[in-house]
PDB file of C-alpha atoms and ligand atoms in Angstrom:
ATOM      1  CA  UNK A 353      17.844  -9.538  -6.266  1.00 45.00           C
ATOM      2  CA  UNK A 354      16.843 -10.501  -9.864  1.00 44.00           C
ATOM      3  CA  UNK A 355      13.697  -8.818 -11.071  1.00 50.00           C
ATOM      4  CA  UNK A 356      11.726  -8.159 -14.227  1.00 48.00           C
ATOM      5  CA  UNK A 357      10.731  -4.839 -15.967  1.00 44.00           C
ATOM      6  CA  UNK A 358       7.925  -5.249 -18.158  1.00 41.00           C
ATOM      7  CA  UNK A 359       8.332  -4.330 -22.050  1.00 41.00           C
ATOM      8  CA  UNK A 360       6.009  -1.460 -23.096  1.00 40.00           C
ATOM      9  CA  UNK A 361       3.090  -3.561 -24.395  1.00 37.00           C
ATOM     10  CA  UNK A 362      -0.614  -4.018 -23.749  1.00 38.00           C
ATOM     11  CA  UNK A 363      -1.007  -7.002 -21.375  1.00 36.00           C
ATOM     12  CA  UNK A 364      -4.450  -7.084 -20.505  1.00 38.00           C
ATOM     13  CA  UNK A 365      -6.940  -9.289 -18.404  1.00 37.00           C
ATOM     14  CA  UNK A 366      -6.024 -12.859 -17.924  1.00 36.00           C
ATOM     15  CA  UNK A 367      -2.932 -12.549 -19.349  1.00 33.00           C
ATOM     16  CA  UNK A 368      -1.463 -10.020 -17.387  1.00 35.00           C
ATOM     17  CA  UNK A 369      -3.001 -11.784 -14.254  1.00 37.00           C
ATOM     18  CA  UNK A 370      -1.150 -15.292 -15.461  1.00 36.00           C
ATOM     19  CA  UNK A 371       2.326 -13.641 -15.288  1.00 40.00           C
ATOM     20  CA  UNK A 372       4.737 -14.666 -12.534  1.00 43.00           C
ATOM     21  CA  UNK A 373       4.132 -11.045 -10.840  1.00 42.00           C
ATOM     22  CA  UNK A 374       6.469 -12.195  -7.870  1.00 52.00           C
ATOM     23  CA  UNK A 375       9.397 -11.410 -10.304  1.00 73.00           C
ATOM     24  CA  UNK A 376       7.750  -8.134 -11.802  1.00 88.00           C
ATOM     25  CA  UNK A 377       8.713  -5.332  -9.610  1.00 95.00           C
ATOM     26  CA  UNK A 378       8.177  -2.439 -11.832  1.00 94.00           C
ATOM     27  CA  UNK A 379       4.606  -2.338 -13.165  1.00 92.00           C
ATOM     28  CA  UNK A 380       2.859  -0.258 -15.888  1.00 92.00           C
ATOM     29  CA  UNK A 381      -0.775   0.166 -15.734  1.00 94.00           C
ATOM     30  CA  UNK A 382      -0.934  -2.621 -18.377  1.00 94.00           C
ATOM     31  CA  UNK A 383       0.686  -5.087 -16.456  1.00 93.00           C
ATOM     32  CA  UNK A 384      -1.029  -4.522 -13.268  1.00 94.00           C
ATOM     33  CA  UNK A 385      -3.888  -6.994 -12.530  1.00 93.00           C
ATOM     34  CA  UNK A 386      -7.311  -5.848 -13.048  1.00 95.00           C
ATOM     35  CA  UNK A 387      -7.824  -5.420  -9.121  1.00 92.00           C
ATOM     36  CA  UNK A 388      -4.862  -3.213  -8.667  1.00 94.00           C
ATOM     37  CA  UNK A 389      -5.360  -0.891 -11.569  1.00 95.00           C
ATOM     38  CA  UNK A 390      -7.293   1.580  -9.621  1.00 94.00           C
ATOM     39  CA  UNK A 391      -3.940   2.156  -7.483  1.00 96.00           C
ATOM     40  CA  UNK A 392      -1.834   3.171 -10.595  1.00 97.00           C
ATOM     41  CA  UNK A 393      -3.326   6.857 -10.450  1.00 96.00           C
ATOM     42  CA  UNK A 394      -2.338   6.741  -6.630  1.00 95.00           C
ATOM     43  CA  UNK A 395       1.086   5.652  -7.285  1.00 97.00           C
ATOM     44  CA  UNK A 396       2.283   8.965  -5.946  1.00 97.00           C
ATOM     45  CA  UNK A 397       0.347   8.617  -2.914  1.00 97.00           C
ATOM     46  CA  UNK A 398       1.874   5.238  -2.268  1.00 98.00           C
ATOM     47  CA  UNK A 399       5.199   6.482  -2.643  1.00 98.00           C
ATOM     48  CA  UNK A 400       5.868  10.133  -3.304  1.00 98.00           C
ATOM     49  CA  UNK A 401       9.323   8.936  -4.869  1.00 98.00           C
ATOM     50  CA  UNK A 402       7.604   6.590  -7.130  1.00 98.00           C
ATOM     51  CA  UNK A 403       9.647   7.667 -10.117  1.00 97.00           C
ATOM     52  CA  UNK A 404      13.042   7.135  -8.739  1.00 97.00           C
ATOM     53  CA  UNK A 405      12.402   3.369  -9.077  1.00 97.00           C
ATOM     54  CA  UNK A 406      10.293   2.265  -6.365  1.00 98.00           C
ATOM     55  CA  UNK A 407       9.749  -1.610  -6.394  1.00 97.00           C
ATOM     56  CA  UNK A 408       6.081  -3.328  -5.828  1.00 97.00           C
ATOM     57  CA  UNK A 409       4.830  -6.560  -6.486  1.00 95.00           C
ATOM     58  CA  UNK A 410       1.227  -6.492  -7.778  1.00 92.00           C
ATOM     59  CA  UNK A 411       0.176  -7.654  -4.227  1.00 94.00           C
ATOM     60  CA  UNK A 412       1.848  -4.758  -2.793  1.00 97.00           C
ATOM     61  CA  UNK A 413       0.002  -2.474  -4.888  1.00 96.00           C
ATOM     62  CA  UNK A 414      -3.188  -2.950  -3.080  1.00 96.00           C
ATOM     63  CA  UNK A 415      -1.635  -3.618   0.307  1.00 97.00           C
ATOM     64  CA  UNK A 416       1.407  -1.062   0.745  1.00 98.00           C
ATOM     65  CA  UNK A 417       0.287   1.615   3.330  1.00 98.00           C
ATOM     66  CA  UNK A 418      -0.060   4.928   1.334  1.00 97.00           C
ATOM     67  CA  UNK A 419       3.059   7.362   2.276  1.00 98.00           C
ATOM     68  CA  UNK A 420       0.970   9.905   4.338  1.00 96.00           C
ATOM     69  CA  UNK A 421      -0.822   7.253   6.381  1.00 97.00           C
ATOM     70  CA  UNK A 422       2.371   5.744   7.052  1.00 98.00           C
ATOM     71  CA  UNK A 423       4.021   9.155   8.102  1.00 97.00           C
ATOM     72  CA  UNK A 424       1.052  10.009  10.211  1.00 96.00           C
ATOM     73  CA  UNK A 425       1.491   6.698  11.797  1.00 98.00           C
ATOM     74  CA  UNK A 426       4.966   7.093  12.611  1.00 98.00           C
ATOM     75  CA  UNK A 427       4.801  10.663  14.012  1.00 96.00           C
ATOM     76  CA  UNK A 428       1.925   9.705  16.171  1.00 97.00           C
ATOM     77  CA  UNK A 429       3.750   6.790  17.657  1.00 98.00           C
ATOM     78  CA  UNK A 430       6.713   9.068  18.189  1.00 97.00           C
ATOM     79  CA  UNK A 431       4.731  11.569  19.803  1.00 97.00           C
ATOM     80  CA  UNK A 432       3.311   8.846  22.214  1.00 97.00           C
ATOM     81  CA  UNK A 433       6.716   7.212  22.715  1.00 98.00           C
ATOM     82  CA  UNK A 434       9.294  10.086  22.069  1.00 97.00           C
ATOM     83  CA  UNK A 435      12.142   7.895  23.773  1.00 98.00           C
ATOM     84  CA  UNK A 436      11.498   4.687  21.780  1.00 98.00           C
ATOM     85  CA  UNK A 437      14.755   3.158  19.969  1.00 98.00           C
ATOM     86  CA  UNK A 438      13.526  -0.224  18.670  1.00 98.00           C
ATOM     87  CA  UNK A 439      10.520  -0.348  16.552  1.00 98.00           C
ATOM     88  CA  UNK A 440       9.603  -3.489  14.669  1.00 98.00           C
ATOM     89  CA  UNK A 441       7.388  -3.788  11.688  1.00 98.00           C
ATOM     90  CA  UNK A 442       6.243  -7.351  11.296  1.00 98.00           C
ATOM     91  CA  UNK A 443       4.477  -7.417   7.731  1.00 98.00           C
ATOM     92  CA  UNK A 444       6.924  -4.839   6.067  1.00 98.00           C
ATOM     93  CA  UNK A 445       5.512  -5.621   2.762  1.00 98.00           C
ATOM     94  CA  UNK A 446       6.870  -3.001   0.414  1.00 98.00           C
ATOM     95  CA  UNK A 447       8.320  -0.776   3.207  1.00 98.00           C
ATOM     96  CA  UNK A 448       5.489   1.851   3.269  1.00 98.00           C
ATOM     97  CA  UNK A 449       5.458   1.753   7.049  1.00 98.00           C
ATOM     98  CA  UNK A 450       9.033   0.516   7.583  1.00 99.00           C
ATOM     99  CA  UNK A 451      10.560   3.742   5.902  1.00 98.00           C
ATOM    100  CA  UNK A 452       8.278   6.112   7.652  1.00 98.00           C
ATOM    101  CA  UNK A 453       9.356   4.496  10.908  1.00 98.00           C
ATOM    102  CA  UNK A 454      13.005   4.684  10.151  1.00 98.00           C
ATOM    103  CA  UNK A 455      12.422   8.421   9.364  1.00 98.00           C
ATOM    104  CA  UNK A 456      11.727   9.137  13.111  1.00 98.00           C
ATOM    105  CA  UNK A 457      12.991   6.266  15.086  1.00 98.00           C
ATOM    106  CA  UNK A 458      16.941   4.997  15.142  1.00 98.00           C
ATOM    107  CA  UNK A 459      16.235   1.540  14.464  1.00 98.00           C
ATOM    108  CA  UNK A 460      13.599  -0.308  12.818  1.00 98.00           C
ATOM    109  CA  UNK A 461      13.466  -4.186  12.151  1.00 98.00           C
ATOM    110  CA  UNK A 462      11.390  -5.071   9.143  1.00 98.00           C
ATOM    111  CA  UNK A 463      10.027  -8.749   8.948  1.00 98.00           C
ATOM    112  CA  UNK A 464       8.049 -10.438   6.241  1.00 98.00           C
ATOM    113  CA  UNK A 465       6.943 -14.005   5.363  1.00 98.00           C
ATOM    114  CA  UNK A 466       8.248 -13.307   1.695  1.00 96.00           C
ATOM    115  CA  UNK A 467      11.854 -12.413   0.759  1.00 96.00           C
ATOM    116  CA  UNK A 468      10.508 -10.400  -2.248  1.00 96.00           C
ATOM    117  CA  UNK A 469       8.921  -8.061   0.220  1.00 97.00           C
ATOM    118  CA  UNK A 470      11.850  -7.867   2.273  1.00 98.00           C
ATOM    119  CA  UNK A 471      14.019  -7.199  -0.791  1.00 97.00           C
ATOM    120  CA  UNK A 472      11.481  -4.426  -1.933  1.00 97.00           C
ATOM    121  CA  UNK A 473      11.563  -2.817   1.503  1.00 98.00           C
ATOM    122  CA  UNK A 474      15.349  -2.519   1.664  1.00 98.00           C
ATOM    123  CA  UNK A 475      15.354  -1.172  -1.998  1.00 98.00           C
ATOM    124  CA  UNK A 476      12.772   1.491  -1.488  1.00 98.00           C
ATOM    125  CA  UNK A 477      14.295   2.401   2.039  1.00 98.00           C
ATOM    126  CA  UNK A 478      17.548   3.182  -0.027  1.00 98.00           C
ATOM    127  CA  UNK A 479      15.685   5.444  -2.177  1.00 98.00           C
ATOM    128  CA  UNK A 480      14.366   7.285   0.867  1.00 98.00           C
ATOM    129  CA  UNK A 481      17.717   7.337   2.312  1.00 98.00           C
ATOM    130  CA  UNK A 482      16.916   5.196   5.565  1.00 98.00           C
ATOM    131  CA  UNK A 483      18.117   1.868   4.666  1.00 98.00           C
ATOM    132  CA  UNK A 484      20.928   2.311   7.375  1.00 98.00           C
ATOM    133  CA  UNK A 485      18.342   2.416  10.009  1.00 96.00           C
ATOM    134  CA  UNK A 486      16.735  -0.715   9.139  1.00 98.00           C
ATOM    135  CA  UNK A 487      17.591  -4.595   9.873  1.00 98.00           C
ATOM    136  CA  UNK A 488      15.308  -7.502   8.393  1.00 98.00           C
ATOM    137  CA  UNK A 489      14.181 -11.167   9.010  1.00 98.00           C
ATOM    138  CA  UNK A 490      12.268 -13.161   6.686  1.00 98.00           C
ATOM    139  CA  UNK A 491      10.004 -15.620   8.069  1.00 98.00           C
ATOM    140  CA  UNK A 492       6.450 -16.719   8.924  1.00 97.00           C
ATOM    141  CA  UNK A 493       5.482 -14.511  12.152  1.00 98.00           C
ATOM    142  CA  UNK A 494       3.620 -17.507  13.700  1.00 97.00           C
ATOM    143  CA  UNK A 495       6.952 -19.221  13.846  1.00 98.00           C
ATOM    144  CA  UNK A 496       9.179 -16.117  14.398  1.00 98.00           C
ATOM    145  CA  UNK A 497       7.103 -15.233  17.390  1.00 98.00           C
ATOM    146  CA  UNK A 498       7.974 -18.497  19.278  1.00 98.00           C
ATOM    147  CA  UNK A 499      11.520 -17.863  19.273  1.00 97.00           C
ATOM    148  CA  UNK A 500      14.119 -14.899  19.569  1.00 98.00           C
ATOM    149  CA  UNK A 501      17.145 -15.721  17.824  1.00 97.00           C
ATOM    150  CA  UNK A 502      16.232 -13.341  14.879  1.00 98.00           C
ATOM    151  CA  UNK A 503      16.172 -10.448  17.181  1.00 98.00           C
ATOM    152  CA  UNK A 504      19.410  -8.211  17.495  1.00 98.00           C
ATOM    153  CA  UNK A 505      21.549  -9.667  20.182  1.00 98.00           C
ATOM    154  CA  UNK A 506      21.799  -6.320  22.262  1.00 98.00           C
ATOM    155  CA  UNK A 507      17.930  -6.505  23.093  1.00 98.00           C
ATOM    156  CA  UNK A 508      17.461 -10.131  22.599  1.00 98.00           C
ATOM    157  CA  UNK A 509      17.583 -11.004  26.431  1.00 98.00           C
ATOM    158  CA  UNK A 510      15.257  -8.018  27.575  1.00 98.00           C
ATOM    159  CA  UNK A 511      11.941  -9.033  28.769  1.00 97.00           C
ATOM    160  CA  UNK A 512      10.269  -6.839  26.387  1.00 97.00           C
ATOM    161  CA  UNK A 513      12.968  -6.265  23.737  1.00 98.00           C
ATOM    162  CA  UNK A 514      10.861  -3.632  21.576  1.00 98.00           C
ATOM    163  CA  UNK A 515       9.490  -0.371  22.235  1.00 98.00           C
ATOM    164  CA  UNK A 516       6.681  -0.486  19.813  1.00 99.00           C
ATOM    165  CA  UNK A 517       5.703  -3.040  17.291  1.00 98.00           C
ATOM    166  CA  UNK A 518       3.396  -2.475  14.217  1.00 99.00           C
ATOM    167  CA  UNK A 519       1.596  -4.613  12.046  1.00 98.00           C
ATOM    168  CA  UNK A 520      -0.392  -4.157   8.735  1.00 98.00           C
ATOM    169  CA  UNK A 521      -1.450  -7.648   8.212  1.00 98.00           C
ATOM    170  CA  UNK A 522      -3.007  -9.229   5.119  1.00 97.00           C
ATOM    171  CA  UNK A 523      -6.900  -8.575   5.095  1.00 97.00           C
ATOM    172  CA  UNK A 524      -7.530 -11.343   2.376  1.00 96.00           C
ATOM    173  CA  UNK A 525      -7.137  -9.540  -0.721  1.00 94.00           C
ATOM    174  CA  UNK A 526      -8.911  -6.688  -2.356  1.00 95.00           C
ATOM    175  CA  UNK A 527     -12.655  -8.026  -1.991  1.00 96.00           C
ATOM    176  CA  UNK A 528     -12.360  -7.843   1.833  1.00 97.00           C
ATOM    177  CA  UNK A 529     -15.784  -7.437   3.648  1.00 97.00           C
ATOM    178  CA  UNK A 530     -16.370  -3.563   3.449  1.00 97.00           C
ATOM    179  CA  UNK A 531     -19.537  -3.502   5.052  1.00 98.00           C
ATOM    180  CA  UNK A 532     -19.535  -1.543   8.784  1.00 96.00           C
ATOM    181  CA  UNK A 533     -18.598  -3.976  11.643  1.00 97.00           C
ATOM    182  CA  UNK A 534     -18.613  -6.952   9.548  1.00 98.00           C
ATOM    183  CA  UNK A 535     -14.874  -7.819   8.970  1.00 98.00           C
ATOM    184  CA  UNK A 536     -14.245 -10.676  11.854  1.00 98.00           C
ATOM    185  CA  UNK A 537     -10.601  -9.991  12.989  1.00 98.00           C
ATOM    186  CA  UNK A 538      -9.923 -13.595  14.130  1.00 98.00           C
ATOM    187  CA  UNK A 539     -10.627 -14.929  10.730  1.00 97.00           C
ATOM    188  CA  UNK A 540      -7.859 -13.216   9.217  1.00 97.00           C
ATOM    189  CA  UNK A 541      -5.281 -15.835   7.854  1.00 97.00           C
ATOM    190  CA  UNK A 542      -2.446 -16.381   8.162  1.00 96.00           C
ATOM    191  CA  UNK A 543      -2.487 -13.931  11.170  1.00 97.00           C
ATOM    192  CA  UNK A 544      -5.383 -14.267  13.301  1.00 98.00           C
ATOM    193  CA  UNK A 545      -5.922 -10.924  15.259  1.00 98.00           C
ATOM    194  CA  UNK A 546      -6.182 -12.298  18.831  1.00 98.00           C
ATOM    195  CA  UNK A 547      -2.979 -14.499  18.352  1.00 98.00           C
ATOM    196  CA  UNK A 548      -1.168 -11.875  16.826  1.00 98.00           C
ATOM    197  CA  UNK A 549      -2.026  -9.258  19.423  1.00 98.00           C
ATOM    198  CA  UNK A 550      -0.869 -11.859  22.246  1.00 98.00           C
ATOM    199  CA  UNK A 551       2.568 -12.405  20.171  1.00 98.00           C
ATOM    200  CA  UNK A 552       2.986  -8.729  19.970  1.00 98.00           C
ATOM    201  CA  UNK A 553       2.178  -7.975  23.617  1.00 98.00           C
ATOM    202  CA  UNK A 554       4.719 -10.683  24.772  1.00 98.00           C
ATOM    203  CA  UNK A 555       7.645  -8.677  23.367  1.00 98.00           C
ATOM    204  CA  UNK A 556       6.534  -4.985  23.681  1.00 98.00           C
ATOM    205  CA  UNK A 557       4.405  -3.069  25.966  1.00 98.00           C
ATOM    206  CA  UNK A 558       2.882  -0.789  23.103  1.00 98.00           C
ATOM    207  CA  UNK A 559       1.838  -2.170  19.655  1.00 98.00           C
ATOM    208  CA  UNK A 560      -0.436  -1.000  16.888  1.00 98.00           C
ATOM    209  CA  UNK A 561      -2.047  -2.425  13.745  1.00 98.00           C
ATOM    210  CA  UNK A 562      -3.472  -1.065  10.532  1.00 98.00           C
ATOM    211  CA  UNK A 563      -6.886  -2.588   9.995  1.00 98.00           C
ATOM    212  CA  UNK A 564      -9.841  -2.692   7.650  1.00 98.00           C
ATOM    213  CA  UNK A 565     -12.188   0.327   8.268  1.00 98.00           C
ATOM    214  CA  UNK A 566     -15.009  -2.506   8.453  1.00 98.00           C
ATOM    215  CA  UNK A 567     -13.234  -4.098  11.286  1.00 98.00           C
ATOM    216  CA  UNK A 568     -15.574  -5.726  13.823  1.00 98.00           C
ATOM    217  CA  UNK A 569     -15.109  -3.294  16.778  1.00 98.00           C
ATOM    218  CA  UNK A 570     -16.412  -6.074  19.450  1.00 98.00           C
ATOM    219  CA  UNK A 571     -13.352  -8.244  18.366  1.00 98.00           C
ATOM    220  CA  UNK A 572     -10.804  -5.489  19.015  1.00 98.00           C
ATOM    221  CA  UNK A 573     -12.580  -4.598  22.657  1.00 97.00           C
ATOM    222  CA  UNK A 574     -12.408  -8.428  23.630  1.00 98.00           C
ATOM    223  CA  UNK A 575      -8.943  -8.769  22.955  1.00 98.00           C
ATOM    224  CA  UNK A 576      -8.168  -5.336  24.654  1.00 98.00           C
ATOM    225  CA  UNK A 577      -9.803  -6.888  27.699  1.00 97.00           C
ATOM    226  CA  UNK A 578      -8.238 -10.345  27.430  1.00 97.00           C
ATOM    227  CA  UNK A 579      -4.685  -8.799  27.168  1.00 97.00           C
ATOM    228  CA  UNK A 580      -4.906  -5.504  29.423  1.00 96.00           C
ATOM    229  CA  UNK A 581      -8.132  -6.035  31.650  1.00 97.00           C
ATOM    230  CA  UNK A 582     -11.726  -4.508  31.688  1.00 96.00           C
ATOM    231  CA  UNK A 583     -10.413  -0.965  32.580  1.00 95.00           C
ATOM    232  CA  UNK A 584      -7.779  -0.670  29.648  1.00 95.00           C
ATOM    233  CA  UNK A 585      -8.402   1.707  26.710  1.00 95.00           C
ATOM    234  CA  UNK A 586      -7.623   0.846  23.173  1.00 97.00           C
ATOM    235  CA  UNK A 587      -6.914   3.738  20.717  1.00 97.00           C
ATOM    236  CA  UNK A 588      -8.859   3.614  17.409  1.00 97.00           C
ATOM    237  CA  UNK A 589      -8.029   6.364  14.879  1.00 96.00           C
ATOM    238  CA  UNK A 590      -9.927   6.557  11.579  1.00 95.00           C
ATOM    239  CA  UNK A 591      -7.298   7.193   8.824  1.00 95.00           C
ATOM    240  CA  UNK A 592      -8.918   9.164   6.293  1.00 93.00           C
ATOM    241  CA  UNK A 593      -7.644  10.542   2.782  1.00 91.00           C
ATOM    242  CA  UNK A 594      -9.696  12.503   0.140  1.00 90.00           C
ATOM    243  CA  UNK A 595     -12.598  12.283   2.412  1.00 91.00           C
ATOM    244  CA  UNK A 596     -12.687   8.448   2.643  1.00 94.00           C
ATOM    245  CA  UNK A 597     -11.676   6.217   5.360  1.00 96.00           C
ATOM    246  CA  UNK A 598      -8.758   3.978   4.275  1.00 96.00           C
ATOM    247  CA  UNK A 599      -8.339   1.996   7.220  1.00 98.00           C
ATOM    248  CA  UNK A 600      -8.124   1.884  11.244  1.00 98.00           C
ATOM    249  CA  UNK A 601      -4.817   2.490  13.213  1.00 98.00           C
ATOM    250  CA  UNK A 602      -5.581   0.560  16.273  1.00 98.00           C
ATOM    251  CA  UNK A 603      -3.265   1.093  19.234  1.00 98.00           C
ATOM    252  CA  UNK A 604      -2.762  -0.954  22.392  1.00 98.00           C
ATOM    253  CA  UNK A 605      -0.681  -0.248  25.407  1.00 97.00           C
ATOM    254  CA  UNK A 606      -0.297   1.535  28.540  1.00 96.00           C
ATOM    255  CA  UNK A 607       1.052   4.794  26.601  1.00 97.00           C
ATOM    256  CA  UNK A 608      -1.042   5.003  23.748  1.00 97.00           C
ATOM    257  CA  UNK A 609      -3.767   7.216  25.198  1.00 95.00           C
ATOM    258  CA  UNK A 610      -1.347  10.246  25.697  1.00 95.00           C
ATOM    259  CA  UNK A 611      -2.121  13.706  23.871  1.00 94.00           C
ATOM    260  CA  UNK A 612      -1.732  13.743  20.184  1.00 94.00           C
ATOM    261  CA  UNK A 613      -1.196  17.106  18.998  1.00 89.00           C
ATOM    262  CA  UNK A 614      -0.517  15.560  15.343  1.00 73.00           C
ATOM    263  CA  UNK A 615      -3.907  14.721  14.849  1.00 73.00           C
ATOM    264  CA  UNK A 616      -4.867  18.450  14.925  1.00 62.00           C
ATOM    265  CA  UNK A 617      -1.895  19.483  13.030  1.00 56.00           C
ATOM    266  CA  UNK A 618      -2.451  17.298   9.899  1.00 50.00           C
ATOM    267  CA  UNK A 619      -6.489  17.819   9.741  1.00 44.00           C
ATOM    268  CA  UNK A 620      -8.366  17.527   7.513  1.00 44.00           C
ATOM    269  CA  UNK A 621      -6.560  14.746   6.141  1.00 43.00           C
ATOM    270  CA  UNK A 622      -6.912  12.600   9.174  1.00 40.00           C
ATOM    271  CA  UNK A 623      -8.995  12.128  12.137  1.00 33.00           C
TER     272      UNK A 623
HETATM  273  P1  MGP B 541      -8.943  -0.272  -0.512  1.00 79.24           P
HETATM  274  O1  MGP B 541      -9.959  -0.540   0.573  1.00 79.24           O
HETATM  275  O2  MGP B 541      -8.691  -1.570  -1.442  1.00 79.24           O
HETATM  276  O3  MGP B 541      -9.144   0.951  -1.450  1.00 79.24           O
HETATM  277  O4  MGP B 541      -7.473  -0.119   0.012  1.00 79.24           O
HETATM  278  P2  MGP B 541     -10.216   1.965  -1.069  1.00 79.24           P
HETATM  279  O5  MGP B 541     -10.323   2.818  -2.419  1.00 79.24           O
HETATM  280  O6  MGP B 541      -9.801   3.020  -0.092  1.00 79.24           O
HETATM  281  O7  MGP B 541     -11.774   1.452  -0.782  1.00 79.24           O
HETATM  282  P3  MGP B 541     -12.798   1.301  -1.698  1.00 79.24           P
HETATM  283  O8  MGP B 541     -13.939   0.502  -0.733  1.00 79.24           O
HETATM  284  O9  MGP B 541     -13.391   2.440  -2.156  1.00 79.24           O
HETATM  285  O10 MGP B 541     -12.415   0.410  -2.779  1.00 79.24           O
HETATM  286  C1  MGP B 541      -7.416   0.942   0.804  1.00 79.24           C
HETATM  287  C2  MGP B 541      -5.907   0.899   1.570  1.00 79.24           C
HETATM  288  O11 MGP B 541      -6.008  -0.294   2.422  1.00 79.24           O
HETATM  289  C3  MGP B 541      -4.778   0.655   0.688  1.00 79.24           C
HETATM  290  O12 MGP B 541      -4.210   1.512   0.142  1.00 79.24           O
HETATM  291  C4  MGP B 541      -3.906  -0.374   1.676  1.00 79.24           C
HETATM  292  O13 MGP B 541      -3.092   0.672   2.310  1.00 79.24           O
HETATM  293  C5  MGP B 541      -4.864  -0.883   2.461  1.00 79.24           C
HETATM  294  N1  MGP B 541      -5.252  -2.301   2.411  1.00 79.24           N
HETATM  295  C6  MGP B 541      -5.754  -2.781   1.296  1.00 79.24           C
HETATM  296  N2  MGP B 541      -5.850  -4.154   1.693  1.00 79.24           N
HETATM  297  C7  MGP B 541      -6.671  -5.197   0.676  1.00 79.24           C
HETATM  298  C8  MGP B 541      -4.934  -4.567   2.396  1.00 79.24           C
HETATM  299  C9  MGP B 541      -4.426  -5.662   2.885  1.00 79.24           C
HETATM  300  O14 MGP B 541      -4.851  -6.848   2.572  1.00 79.24           O
HETATM  301  N3  MGP B 541      -3.624  -5.451   3.988  1.00 79.24           N
HETATM  302  C10 MGP B 541      -3.212  -4.187   4.483  1.00 79.24           C
HETATM  303  N4  MGP B 541      -2.317  -4.335   5.467  1.00 79.24           N
HETATM  304  N5  MGP B 541      -3.544  -3.286   4.019  1.00 79.24           N
HETATM  305  C11 MGP B 541      -4.518  -3.188   2.813  1.00 79.24           C
END
């Protein structure tokens, strides 16, 4: 992979934003676009091993899942599905979630529409020592989900090849609607929530998503009813750091309502 490490000079405002940030994988505070600068002081929360040479495009700075949230997610899923072997992360981004899943599950597939994100995931997974547990595929999930040729051959022909699928989809940039219950999930592009859930349910009994804290809960309820019936329960966990809800972990499927002792163990960081 070719990448560009910025020179130590002050690229401010529009100059920084006009750079081809897809090539810029090691930012400084000065090269980060204005809407990402607040994440600079959180860099060790995004990746505790940030100083080991973590790669992130400017888009990944605002969309990667912080390490403690990703670790909580992976441990919660592991507690609910202790025998799970194959996990799939369909918007792997910079690897925040993939790496933590690979810490606790034997085999994790990392999928992303952007090759640079897949490259960042593999590079960052190497820093965390879990690259050997990860396989990758690059492509648009709306198309990949229509076929199975990208799935490892030993599980491809199973009715539901994966034990758990996770997705932390694009929310539409940093100015997504933050007002309570205002974020309409079926307006997300390119991954519309109801279509996304249907595609995940087709290849895994249990699946989960990381969604805005302002998500419209009625949209979640409607999709749950459509996929699993009126009596089915969907689990929604507020993911809190520094007394602030960062997002929702939404879990679907027959096994997601089991006991979760890890919620008590990690309080007060999460609830
Ligand atoms: P935030 O909501 O922009 O910041 O991002 P903050 O400070 O919690 O909220 P604010 O209202 O005080 O500004 C919080 C976290 O949400 C980020 O660290 C990412 O993990 C996640 N996140 C943010 N965005 C815009 C996205 C996105 O588009 N997709 C995904 N999957 N996660 C996102």
